[in-house]
Coordinates of C-alpha atoms in Angstrom, one line a residue:
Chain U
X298 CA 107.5 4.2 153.1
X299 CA 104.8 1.2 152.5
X300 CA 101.7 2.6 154.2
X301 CA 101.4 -1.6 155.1
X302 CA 104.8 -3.0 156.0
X303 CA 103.7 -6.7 157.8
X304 CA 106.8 -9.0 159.1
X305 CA 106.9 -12.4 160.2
X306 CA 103.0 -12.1 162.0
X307 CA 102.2 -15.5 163.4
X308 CA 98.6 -15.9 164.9
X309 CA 98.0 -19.2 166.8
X310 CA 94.9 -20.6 167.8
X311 CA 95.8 -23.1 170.9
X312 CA 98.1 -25.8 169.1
X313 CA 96.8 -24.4 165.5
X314 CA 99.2 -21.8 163.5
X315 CA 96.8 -20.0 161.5
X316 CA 99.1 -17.6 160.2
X317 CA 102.2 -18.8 160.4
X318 CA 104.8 -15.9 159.5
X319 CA 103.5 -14.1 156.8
X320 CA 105.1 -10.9 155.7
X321 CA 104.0 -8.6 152.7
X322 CA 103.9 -4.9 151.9
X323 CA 101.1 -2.4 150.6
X324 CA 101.2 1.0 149.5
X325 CA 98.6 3.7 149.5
X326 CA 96.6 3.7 146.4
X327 CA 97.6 -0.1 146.1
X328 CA 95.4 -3.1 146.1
X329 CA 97.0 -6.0 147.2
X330 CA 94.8 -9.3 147.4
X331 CA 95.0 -11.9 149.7
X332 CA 93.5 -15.6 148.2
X333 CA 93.1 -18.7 149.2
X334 CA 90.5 -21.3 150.5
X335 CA 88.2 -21.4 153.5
X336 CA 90.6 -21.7 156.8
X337 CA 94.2 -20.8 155.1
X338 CA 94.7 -17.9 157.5
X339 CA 93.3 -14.6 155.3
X340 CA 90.4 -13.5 158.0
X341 CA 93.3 -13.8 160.6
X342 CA 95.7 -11.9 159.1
X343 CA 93.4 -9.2 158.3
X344 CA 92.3 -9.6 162.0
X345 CA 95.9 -8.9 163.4
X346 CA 96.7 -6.2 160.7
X347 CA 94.0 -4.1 162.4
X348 CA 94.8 -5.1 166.0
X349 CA 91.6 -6.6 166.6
X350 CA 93.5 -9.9 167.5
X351 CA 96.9 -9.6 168.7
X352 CA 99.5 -11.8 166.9
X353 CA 101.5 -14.3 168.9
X354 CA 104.7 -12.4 167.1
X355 CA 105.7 -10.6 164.2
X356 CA 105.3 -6.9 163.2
X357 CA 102.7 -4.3 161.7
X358 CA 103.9 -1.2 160.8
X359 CA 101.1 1.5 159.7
X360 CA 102.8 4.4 158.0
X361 CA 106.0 3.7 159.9
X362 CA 104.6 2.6 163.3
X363 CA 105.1 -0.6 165.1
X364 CA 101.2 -1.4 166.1
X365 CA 101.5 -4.6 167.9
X366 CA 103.4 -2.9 170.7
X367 CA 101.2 -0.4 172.0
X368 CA 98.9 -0.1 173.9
X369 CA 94.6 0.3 173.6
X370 CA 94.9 4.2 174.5
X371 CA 97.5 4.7 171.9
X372 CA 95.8 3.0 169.2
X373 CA 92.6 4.5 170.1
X374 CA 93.7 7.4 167.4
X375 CA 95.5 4.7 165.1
X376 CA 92.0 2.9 164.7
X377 CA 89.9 5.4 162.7
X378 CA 92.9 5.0 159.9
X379 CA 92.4 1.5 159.2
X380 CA 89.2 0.5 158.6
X381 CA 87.4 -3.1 158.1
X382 CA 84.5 -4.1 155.8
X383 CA 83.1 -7.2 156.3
X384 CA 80.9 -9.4 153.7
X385 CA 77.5 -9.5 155.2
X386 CA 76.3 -6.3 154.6
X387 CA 73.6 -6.9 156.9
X388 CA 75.3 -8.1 160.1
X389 CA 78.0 -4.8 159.8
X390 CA 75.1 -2.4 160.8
X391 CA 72.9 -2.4 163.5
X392 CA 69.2 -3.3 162.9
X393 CA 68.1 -1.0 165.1
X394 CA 69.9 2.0 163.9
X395 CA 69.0 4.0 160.8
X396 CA 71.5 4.4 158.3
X397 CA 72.3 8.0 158.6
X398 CA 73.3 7.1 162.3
X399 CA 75.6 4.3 161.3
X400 CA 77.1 6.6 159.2
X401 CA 77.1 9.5 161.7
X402 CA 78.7 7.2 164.5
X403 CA 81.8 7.4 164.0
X404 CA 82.6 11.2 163.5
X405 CA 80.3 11.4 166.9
X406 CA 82.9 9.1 168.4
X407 CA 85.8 11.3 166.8
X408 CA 84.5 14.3 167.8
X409 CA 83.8 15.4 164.7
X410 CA 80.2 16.1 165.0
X411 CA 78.5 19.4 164.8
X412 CA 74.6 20.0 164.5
X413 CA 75.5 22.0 161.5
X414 CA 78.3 20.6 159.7
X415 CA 77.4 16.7 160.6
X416 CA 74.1 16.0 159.2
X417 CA 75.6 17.5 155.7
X418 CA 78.7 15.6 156.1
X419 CA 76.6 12.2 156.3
X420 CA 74.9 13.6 153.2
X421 CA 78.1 13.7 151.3
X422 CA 79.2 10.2 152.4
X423 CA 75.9 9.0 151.6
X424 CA 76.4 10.5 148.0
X425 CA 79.9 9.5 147.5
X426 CA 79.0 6.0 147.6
X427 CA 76.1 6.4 145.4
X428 CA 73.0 6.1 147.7
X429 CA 70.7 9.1 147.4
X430 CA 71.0 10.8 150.9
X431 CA 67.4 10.0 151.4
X432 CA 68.7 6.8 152.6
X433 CA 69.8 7.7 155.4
X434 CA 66.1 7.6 157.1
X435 CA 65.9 3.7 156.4
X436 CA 67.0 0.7 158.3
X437 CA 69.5 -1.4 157.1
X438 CA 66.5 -4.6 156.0
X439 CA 64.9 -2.0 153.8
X440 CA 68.2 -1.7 151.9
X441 CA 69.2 -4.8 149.4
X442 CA 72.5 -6.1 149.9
X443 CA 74.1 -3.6 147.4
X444 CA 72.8 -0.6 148.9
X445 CA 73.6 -2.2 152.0
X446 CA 77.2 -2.5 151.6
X447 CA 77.4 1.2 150.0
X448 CA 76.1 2.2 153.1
X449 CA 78.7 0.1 154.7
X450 CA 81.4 1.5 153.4
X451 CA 80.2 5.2 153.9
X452 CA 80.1 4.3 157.5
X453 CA 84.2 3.2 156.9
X454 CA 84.8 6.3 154.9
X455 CA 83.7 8.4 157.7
X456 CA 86.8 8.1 159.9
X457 CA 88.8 9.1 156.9
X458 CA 91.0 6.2 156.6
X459 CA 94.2 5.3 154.3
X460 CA 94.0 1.8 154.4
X461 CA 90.5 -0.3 153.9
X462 CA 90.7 -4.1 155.1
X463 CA 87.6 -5.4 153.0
X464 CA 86.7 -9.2 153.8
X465 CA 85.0 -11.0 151.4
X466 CA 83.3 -7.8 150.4
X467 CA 81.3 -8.9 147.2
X468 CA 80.7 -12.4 148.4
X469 CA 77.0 -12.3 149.1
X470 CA 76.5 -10.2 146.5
X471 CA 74.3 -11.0 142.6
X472 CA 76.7 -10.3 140.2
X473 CA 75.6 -7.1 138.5
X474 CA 75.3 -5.8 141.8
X475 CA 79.0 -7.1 142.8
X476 CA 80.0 -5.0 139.8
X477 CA 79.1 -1.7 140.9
X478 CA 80.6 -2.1 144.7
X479 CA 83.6 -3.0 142.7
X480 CA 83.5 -0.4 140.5
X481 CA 82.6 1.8 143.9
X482 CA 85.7 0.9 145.6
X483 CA 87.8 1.0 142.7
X484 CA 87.0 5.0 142.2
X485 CA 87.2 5.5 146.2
X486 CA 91.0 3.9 146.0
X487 CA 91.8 6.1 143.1
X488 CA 90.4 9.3 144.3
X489 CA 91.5 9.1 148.0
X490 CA 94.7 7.1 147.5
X491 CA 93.4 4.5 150.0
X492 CA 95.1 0.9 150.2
X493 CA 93.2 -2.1 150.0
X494 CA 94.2 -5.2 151.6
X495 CA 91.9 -7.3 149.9
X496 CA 90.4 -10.9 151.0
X497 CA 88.8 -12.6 148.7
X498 CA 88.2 -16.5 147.6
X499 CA 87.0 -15.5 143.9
X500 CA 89.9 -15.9 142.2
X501 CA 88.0 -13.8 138.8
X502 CA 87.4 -10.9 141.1
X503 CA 91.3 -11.1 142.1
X504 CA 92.5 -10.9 139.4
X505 CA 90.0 -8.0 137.8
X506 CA 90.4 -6.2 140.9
X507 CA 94.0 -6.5 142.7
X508 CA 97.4 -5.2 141.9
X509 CA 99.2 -7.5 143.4
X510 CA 98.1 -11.3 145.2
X511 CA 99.3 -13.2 147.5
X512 CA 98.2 -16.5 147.8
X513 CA 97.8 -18.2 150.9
X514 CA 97.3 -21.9 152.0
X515 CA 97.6 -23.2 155.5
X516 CA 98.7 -20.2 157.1
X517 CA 101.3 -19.3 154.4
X518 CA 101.9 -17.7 151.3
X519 CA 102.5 -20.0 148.7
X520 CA 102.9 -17.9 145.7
X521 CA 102.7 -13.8 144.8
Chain B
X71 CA 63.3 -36.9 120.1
X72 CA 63.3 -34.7 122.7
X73 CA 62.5 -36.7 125.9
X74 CA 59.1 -36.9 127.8
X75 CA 59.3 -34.1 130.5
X76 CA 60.0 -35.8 134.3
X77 CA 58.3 -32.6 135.9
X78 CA 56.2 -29.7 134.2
X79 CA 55.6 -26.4 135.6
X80 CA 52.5 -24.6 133.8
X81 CA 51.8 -21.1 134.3
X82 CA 53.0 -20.6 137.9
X83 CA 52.1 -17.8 139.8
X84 CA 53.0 -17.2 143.3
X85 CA 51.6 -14.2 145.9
X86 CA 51.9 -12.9 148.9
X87 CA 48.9 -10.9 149.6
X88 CA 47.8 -10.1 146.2
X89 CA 51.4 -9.4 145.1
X90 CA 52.7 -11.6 142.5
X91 CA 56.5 -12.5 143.1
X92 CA 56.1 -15.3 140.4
X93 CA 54.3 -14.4 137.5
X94 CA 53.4 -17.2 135.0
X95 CA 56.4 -18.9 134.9
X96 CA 55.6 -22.7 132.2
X97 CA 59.0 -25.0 132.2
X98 CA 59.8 -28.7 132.0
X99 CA 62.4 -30.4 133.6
X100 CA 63.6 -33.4 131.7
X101 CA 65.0 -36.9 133.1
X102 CA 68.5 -36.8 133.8
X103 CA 69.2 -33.4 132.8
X104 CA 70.7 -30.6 135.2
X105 CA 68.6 -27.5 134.6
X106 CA 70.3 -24.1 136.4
X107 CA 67.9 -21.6 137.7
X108 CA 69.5 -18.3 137.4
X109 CA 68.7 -14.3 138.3
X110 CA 69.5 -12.1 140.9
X111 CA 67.8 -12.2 144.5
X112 CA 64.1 -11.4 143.9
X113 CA 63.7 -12.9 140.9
X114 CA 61.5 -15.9 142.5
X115 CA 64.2 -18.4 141.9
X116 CA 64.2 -19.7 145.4
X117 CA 60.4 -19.3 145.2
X118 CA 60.2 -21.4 142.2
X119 CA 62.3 -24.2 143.7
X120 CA 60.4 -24.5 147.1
X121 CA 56.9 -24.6 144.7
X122 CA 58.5 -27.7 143.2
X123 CA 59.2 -29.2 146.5
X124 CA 55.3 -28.4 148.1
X125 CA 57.5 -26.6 150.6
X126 CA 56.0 -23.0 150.2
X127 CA 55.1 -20.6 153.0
X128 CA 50.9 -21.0 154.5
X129 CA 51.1 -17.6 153.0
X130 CA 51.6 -18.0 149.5
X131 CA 48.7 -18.4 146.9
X132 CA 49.4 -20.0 144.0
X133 CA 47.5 -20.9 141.0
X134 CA 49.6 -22.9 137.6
X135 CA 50.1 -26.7 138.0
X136 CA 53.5 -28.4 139.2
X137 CA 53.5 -32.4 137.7
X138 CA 55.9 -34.7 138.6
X139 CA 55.5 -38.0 136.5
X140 CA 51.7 -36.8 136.5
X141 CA 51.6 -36.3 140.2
X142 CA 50.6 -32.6 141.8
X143 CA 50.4 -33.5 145.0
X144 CA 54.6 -32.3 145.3
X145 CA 54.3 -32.5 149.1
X146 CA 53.4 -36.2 149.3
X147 CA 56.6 -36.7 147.1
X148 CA 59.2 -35.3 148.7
X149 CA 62.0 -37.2 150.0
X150 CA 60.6 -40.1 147.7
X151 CA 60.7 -38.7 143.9
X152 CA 61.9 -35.4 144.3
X153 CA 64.0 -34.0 147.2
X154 CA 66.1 -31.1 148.3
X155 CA 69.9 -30.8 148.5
X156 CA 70.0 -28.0 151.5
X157 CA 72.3 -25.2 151.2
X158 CA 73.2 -25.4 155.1
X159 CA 74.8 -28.9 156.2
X160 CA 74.9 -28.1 160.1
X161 CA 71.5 -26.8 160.3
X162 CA 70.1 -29.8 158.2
X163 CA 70.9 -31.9 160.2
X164 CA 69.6 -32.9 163.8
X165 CA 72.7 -32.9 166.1
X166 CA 70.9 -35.2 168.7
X167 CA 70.9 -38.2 166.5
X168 CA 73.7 -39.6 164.7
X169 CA 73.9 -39.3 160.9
X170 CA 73.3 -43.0 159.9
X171 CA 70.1 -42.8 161.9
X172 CA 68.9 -39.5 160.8
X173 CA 69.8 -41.3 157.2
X174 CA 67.7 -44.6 158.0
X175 CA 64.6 -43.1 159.4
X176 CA 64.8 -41.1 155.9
X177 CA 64.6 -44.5 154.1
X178 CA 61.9 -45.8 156.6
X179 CA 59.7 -42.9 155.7
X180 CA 59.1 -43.6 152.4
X181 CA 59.8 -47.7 152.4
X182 CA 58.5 -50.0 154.2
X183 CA 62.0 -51.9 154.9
X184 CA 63.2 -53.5 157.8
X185 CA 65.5 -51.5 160.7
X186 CA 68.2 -53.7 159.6
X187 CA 67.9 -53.0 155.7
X188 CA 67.2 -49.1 156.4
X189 CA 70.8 -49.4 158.4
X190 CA 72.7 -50.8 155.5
X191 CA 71.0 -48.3 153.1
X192 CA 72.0 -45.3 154.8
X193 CA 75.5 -47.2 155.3
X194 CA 75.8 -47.6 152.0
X195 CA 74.8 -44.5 151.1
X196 CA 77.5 -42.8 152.8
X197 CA 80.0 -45.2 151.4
X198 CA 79.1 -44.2 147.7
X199 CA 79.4 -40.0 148.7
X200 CA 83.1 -41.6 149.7
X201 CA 82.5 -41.2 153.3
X202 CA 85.5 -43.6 154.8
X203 CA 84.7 -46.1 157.0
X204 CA 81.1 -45.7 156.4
X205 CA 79.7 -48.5 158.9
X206 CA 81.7 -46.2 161.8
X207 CA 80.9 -43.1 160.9
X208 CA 77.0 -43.7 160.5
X209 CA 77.3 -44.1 164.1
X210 CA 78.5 -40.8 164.4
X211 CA 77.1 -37.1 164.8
X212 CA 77.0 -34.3 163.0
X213 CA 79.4 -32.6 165.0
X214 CA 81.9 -35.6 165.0
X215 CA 82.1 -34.9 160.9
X216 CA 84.3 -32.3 159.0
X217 CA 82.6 -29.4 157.0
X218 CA 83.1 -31.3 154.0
X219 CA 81.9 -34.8 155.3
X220 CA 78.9 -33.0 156.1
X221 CA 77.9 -31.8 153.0
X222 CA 78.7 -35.1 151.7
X223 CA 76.4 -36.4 154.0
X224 CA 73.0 -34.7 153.4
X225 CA 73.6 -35.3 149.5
X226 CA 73.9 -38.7 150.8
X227 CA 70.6 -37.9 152.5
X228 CA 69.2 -36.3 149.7
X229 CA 69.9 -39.2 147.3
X230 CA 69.2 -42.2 149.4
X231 CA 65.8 -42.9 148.5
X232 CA 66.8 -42.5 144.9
X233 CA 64.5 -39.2 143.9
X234 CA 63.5 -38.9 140.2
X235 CA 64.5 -35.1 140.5
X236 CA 66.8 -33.1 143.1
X237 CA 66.9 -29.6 143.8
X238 CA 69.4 -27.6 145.0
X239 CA 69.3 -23.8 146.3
X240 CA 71.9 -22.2 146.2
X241 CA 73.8 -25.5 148.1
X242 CA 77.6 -24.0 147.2
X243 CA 77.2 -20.4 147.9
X244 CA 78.9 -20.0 151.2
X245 CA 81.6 -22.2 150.1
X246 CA 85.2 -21.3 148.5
X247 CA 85.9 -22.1 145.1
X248 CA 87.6 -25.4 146.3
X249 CA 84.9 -26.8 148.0
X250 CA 82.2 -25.6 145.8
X251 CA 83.6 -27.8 143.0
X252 CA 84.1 -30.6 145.4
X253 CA 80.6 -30.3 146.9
X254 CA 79.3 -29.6 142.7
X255 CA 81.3 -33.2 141.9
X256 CA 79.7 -34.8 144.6
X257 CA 76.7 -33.9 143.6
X258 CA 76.9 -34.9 139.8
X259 CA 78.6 -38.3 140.6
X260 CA 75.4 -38.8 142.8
X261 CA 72.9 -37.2 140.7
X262 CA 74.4 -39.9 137.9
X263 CA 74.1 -42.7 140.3
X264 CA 70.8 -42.6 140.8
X265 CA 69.5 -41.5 137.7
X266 CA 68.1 -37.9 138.8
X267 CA 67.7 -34.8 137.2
X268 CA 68.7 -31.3 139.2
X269 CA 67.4 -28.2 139.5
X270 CA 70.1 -26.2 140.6
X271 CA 69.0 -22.6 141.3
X272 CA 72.5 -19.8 141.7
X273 CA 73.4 -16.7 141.4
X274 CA 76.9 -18.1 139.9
X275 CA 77.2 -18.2 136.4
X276 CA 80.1 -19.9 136.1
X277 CA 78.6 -22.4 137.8
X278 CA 75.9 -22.9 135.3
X279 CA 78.7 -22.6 132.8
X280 CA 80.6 -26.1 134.0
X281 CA 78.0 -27.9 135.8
X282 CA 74.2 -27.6 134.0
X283 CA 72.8 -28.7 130.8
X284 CA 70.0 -26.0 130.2
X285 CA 69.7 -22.7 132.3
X286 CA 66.4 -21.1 132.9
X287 CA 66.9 -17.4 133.5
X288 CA 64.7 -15.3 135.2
X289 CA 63.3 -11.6 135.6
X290 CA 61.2 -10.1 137.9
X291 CA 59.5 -13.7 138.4
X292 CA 59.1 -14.1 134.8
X293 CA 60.9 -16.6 132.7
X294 CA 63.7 -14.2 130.6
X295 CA 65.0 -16.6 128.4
X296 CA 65.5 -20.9 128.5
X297 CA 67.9 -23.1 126.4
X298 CA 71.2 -25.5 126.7
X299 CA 73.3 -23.6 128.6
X300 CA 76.4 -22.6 126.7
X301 CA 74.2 -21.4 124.2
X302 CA 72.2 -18.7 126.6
X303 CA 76.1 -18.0 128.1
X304 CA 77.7 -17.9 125.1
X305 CA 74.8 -16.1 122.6
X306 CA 72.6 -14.6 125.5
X307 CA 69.6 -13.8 123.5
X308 CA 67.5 -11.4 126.0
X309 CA 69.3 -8.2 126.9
X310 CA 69.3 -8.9 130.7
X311 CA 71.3 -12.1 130.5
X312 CA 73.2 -10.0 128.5
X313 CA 73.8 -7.7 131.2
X314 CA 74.5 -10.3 133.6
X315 CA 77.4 -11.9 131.3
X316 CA 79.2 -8.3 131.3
X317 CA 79.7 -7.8 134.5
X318 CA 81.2 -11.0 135.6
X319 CA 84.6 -9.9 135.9
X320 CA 86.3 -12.5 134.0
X321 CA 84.8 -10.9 130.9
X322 CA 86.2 -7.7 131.7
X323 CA 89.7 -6.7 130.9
X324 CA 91.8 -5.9 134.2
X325 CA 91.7 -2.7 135.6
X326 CA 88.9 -1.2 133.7
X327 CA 85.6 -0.6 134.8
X328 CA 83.3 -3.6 135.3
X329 CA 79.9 -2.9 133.4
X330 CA 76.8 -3.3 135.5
X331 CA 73.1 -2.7 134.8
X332 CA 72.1 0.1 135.4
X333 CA 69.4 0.7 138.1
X334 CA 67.7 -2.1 140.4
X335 CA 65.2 -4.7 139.9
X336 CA 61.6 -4.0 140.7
X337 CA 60.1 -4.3 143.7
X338 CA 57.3 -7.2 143.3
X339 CA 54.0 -4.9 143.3
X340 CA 55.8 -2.3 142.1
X341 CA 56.5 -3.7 138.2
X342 CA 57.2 -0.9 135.6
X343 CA 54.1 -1.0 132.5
X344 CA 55.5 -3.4 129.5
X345 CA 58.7 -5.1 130.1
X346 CA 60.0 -5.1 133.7
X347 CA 63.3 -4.9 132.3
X348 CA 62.6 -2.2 130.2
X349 CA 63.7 0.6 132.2
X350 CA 67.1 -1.1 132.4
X351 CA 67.2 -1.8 129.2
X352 CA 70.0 -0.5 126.8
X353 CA 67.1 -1.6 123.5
X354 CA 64.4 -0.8 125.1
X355 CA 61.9 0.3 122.7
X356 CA 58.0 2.1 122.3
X357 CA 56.5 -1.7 122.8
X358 CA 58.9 -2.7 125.1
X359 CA 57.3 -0.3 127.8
X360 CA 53.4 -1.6 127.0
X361 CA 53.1 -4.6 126.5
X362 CA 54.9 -7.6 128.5
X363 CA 56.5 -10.1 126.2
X364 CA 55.7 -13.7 126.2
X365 CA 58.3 -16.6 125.6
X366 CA 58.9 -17.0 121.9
X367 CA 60.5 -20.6 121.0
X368 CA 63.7 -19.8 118.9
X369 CA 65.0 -23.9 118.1
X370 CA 65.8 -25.1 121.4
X371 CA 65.6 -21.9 123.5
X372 CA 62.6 -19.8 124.7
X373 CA 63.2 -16.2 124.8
X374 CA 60.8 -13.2 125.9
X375 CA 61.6 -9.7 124.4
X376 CA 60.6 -7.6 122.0
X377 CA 63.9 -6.8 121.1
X378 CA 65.6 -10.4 120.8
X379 CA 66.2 -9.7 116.9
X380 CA 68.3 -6.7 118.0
X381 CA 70.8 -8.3 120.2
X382 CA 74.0 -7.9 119.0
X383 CA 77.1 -10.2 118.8
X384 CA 78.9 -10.3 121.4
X385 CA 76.2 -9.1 123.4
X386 CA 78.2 -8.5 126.4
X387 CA 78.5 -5.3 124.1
X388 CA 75.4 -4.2 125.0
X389 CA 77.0 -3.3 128.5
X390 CA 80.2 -2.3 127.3
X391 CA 79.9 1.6 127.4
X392 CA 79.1 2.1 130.6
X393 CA 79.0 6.3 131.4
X394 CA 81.6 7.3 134.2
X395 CA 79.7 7.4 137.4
X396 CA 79.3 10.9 138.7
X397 CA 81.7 11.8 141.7

């Protein structure tokens, strides 16, 4: 069973089709790519495979299960599976909240918080994406971008999920720092068996970086 | 002969509050030539550019001399002989007057022309960034234009008084590779028409690969190494270019590793002894740790590091055995 199993979605904007029945598969441990210009449908596609935005029709399945059909409450526990990161490392956090408490949210939220176990927990995620726990006291503008997104991804990392929907994540990035959130994710995907739905416009990274692309113009795929 | 330099940078320094984020940084740009700025964020590229435009922050002291055609006064000259290709289209320009307007009072700025005459420049400005139906869409707003018209339209802006020397930061960065190489051709064909040199500061090395004559690289606001540019891409002669080169992906078979440098870039006021690349250095050496290197002129290309007789061939080989990071 395809952790990712997407059928026909259509997402429509008032008279515009932005995604306009697009159907692919992903498995765990899989990266598949999605490319394409500016306004072909790839930010709304990932939108509707997390159920941010429902689509107008069409199907997710997550590890078997129909998503577009149920309701808030029951994908309340879906949710922490399927996790988004977003390119601007900056605007994904909260300015006013200190890293370790980005990262900390969501196990607080999943009731998965202890005084005792928590704090060490945040530690670990920290470490696991290479930031030196002592991170966790700063703010997200004391962080460069690089750090930024690490931390970023800790934060996703700390709902457990099996399927990552990255968005452009390298974009704003130098490249020698884009290198080593590559090389992050890369390890994370391998250890953890996570699947990456993939958006990117860099057609280099894509192909250094994805198992499998689909590429997408005007709300459909036009080659794989 | 090599040509007569349009604008010359000598020993600029830039600080905020003692701290130096530019730190003797000498260049020429010459007519006609595009010159890429490269190095991460930090390095004092963007820093560099807005020196060349009199466009730094009331905080910044600087010390060094910017000439343009024997002219320091950079201020006085922008919008006339040197001008800046924004990297936001919406926010450069006003949305409460239309775009032939905003493009005429650019003209009448810097010429004394009449309201008439200022109109059929800006007109035909926007005809020759292949603007359709030019004359109707001056009377237009920002807003009424696509994404792409706009950017079309403050290169128009940019070029209309016909500038000796254009400067772009970062202008294609939040674009997809599509447009980016639209905007880029847009650019070239105008930068062509009227006869101006670019400084194009980026990040993008590929960029700098298909669209500049020379690249400038910098470290740490220090010039790292300066030269035509498919000779500092192809035989990178300072270790940190190096660096850079490997971990562009497209070097880098699929599936493996990419090679990065390792560690971060110094803080400005916080610059390592020597080198500032040093400690990131795969050749660092004893020297490399004292004493700060000065550009050395190798032929055509300036290069500052002890080591530069060390590099090897490729020297994206420098970078290549990268340790497994620690889980």
């Amino acid at each position: 069973m395809p952790l990712l199993d997407v059928r026909d979605l259509v997402v429509r904007y008032g008279p515009l089709t932005a995604v306009d029945h697009v159907s692919f598969t992903l498995r765990a441990g899989e990266t598949l790519a999605l490319n394409g210009p500016s306004g072909c449908g790839k930010s709304s596609t990932a939108l509707a495979v997390l159920v941010l935005r429902r689509p107008d029709a069409g199907e997710v399945r997550f590890e078997g299960r129909e998503l577009t059909t149920l309701t808030e409450g029951e994908l309340r526990p879906l949710r922490p599976l399927m996790q988004p990161v977003f390119q601007d490392p900056y605007g994904s956090l909260s300015p006013r909240h200190r890293i370790r408490d980005a990262v900390a949210e969501p196990l607080k939220v999943q009731g998965r918080w202890s005084a005792g176990a928590g704090p060490a927990r945040v530690a670990e995620l920290l470490d696991r994406v290479g930031l030196d726990p002592s991170y966790g006291d700063r703010y997200p503008h004391e962080l460069s971008g690089g750090q930024c997104q690490r931390a970023g991804i800790a934060r996703a990392l700390a709902s457990e999920p099996r399927l990552l929907v990255l968005d452009e994540p390298v974009s704003a990035l130098d490249p020698s720092v884009r290198a080593g959130v590559l090389n992050l994710l890369a390890d994370l995907r391998d250890e953890l068996g996570l699947g990456y739905l993939f958006i990117c416009h860099d057609r280099a990274v894509v192909r250094h970086f994805a198992d499998r692309v689909l590429e997408m113009r005007a709300g459909r795929i036009s080659a794989s | 002969m090599r040509p007569e330099p349009l604008l010359s940078v000598r020993d600029l320094r830039i600080a905020f509050d003692g701290v130096e984020a530019v730190r003797g940084l000498s260049f020429d740009v010459r007519p006609r030539e595009v010159l890429a700025v490269v190095g991460e964020s930090g390095a004092g590229k963007s820093l560099t550019a807005r020196a060349l435009l009199g466009m730094l922050p009331p905080d910044a002291t600087t010390s060094g001399t910017v000439r343009l055609l024997g002219e320091t006064d950079l201020a006085a000259q922008r919008g006339r002989r040197i001008a800046l290709v924004p990297q936001d289209a919406l926010s450069a320009l006003s949305p409460v007057h239309t775009v032939g307007d905003q493009l005429a009072a650019a003209v009448r700025s810097v010429t004394r022309v009449s309201r008439k005459e200022a109109r059929a420049r800006a007109v035909a400005a926007l005809d020759r960034v292949g603007i359709p139906d030019a004359a109707r869409k001056a009377r237009a707003y920002p807003h009424e234009y696509s994404g792409g018209m706009r950017q079309r339209a403050v290169i128009a802006m940019a070029t209309v008084n016909a500038p000796d020397v254009l400067v772009a930061d970062e202008p294609t960065t939040a674009l997809d590779e599509e447009r980016r190489e639209q905007v880029l051709s847009v650019l070239g064909e105008q930068r062509e028409a009227v006869g101006a040199a670019l400084v194009l500061v980026t990040h993008d090395l590929e960029v700098v690969g298909r669209h500049a004559d020379r690249a400038l690289v910098m470290y740490a606001g220090r010039l790292t190494e300066l030269g035509p540019a498919k000779e500092v891409l192809g035989r990178p002669l300072a270790p940190y270019t190096a660096g850079l080169l490997a971990s562009l992906p497209r070097y880098a078979p699929a599936g493996r590793r990419l090679p990065t440098l390792p560690g971060t870039p110094p803080a400005p006021g916080a610059l390592p002894e020597g080198c500032a690349f040093a400690p990131r250095c795969p050749l660092a050496a004893d020297a490399c740790h004292h004493e700060e290197p000065e550009p050395q002129r190798l032929d055509e290309r300036l290069v500052a590091c002890h080591r530069q007789a060390e590099i090897p061939h490729p020297a994206v080989e420098l970078f290549r055995e990268e340790p497994h990071a620690a889980s």
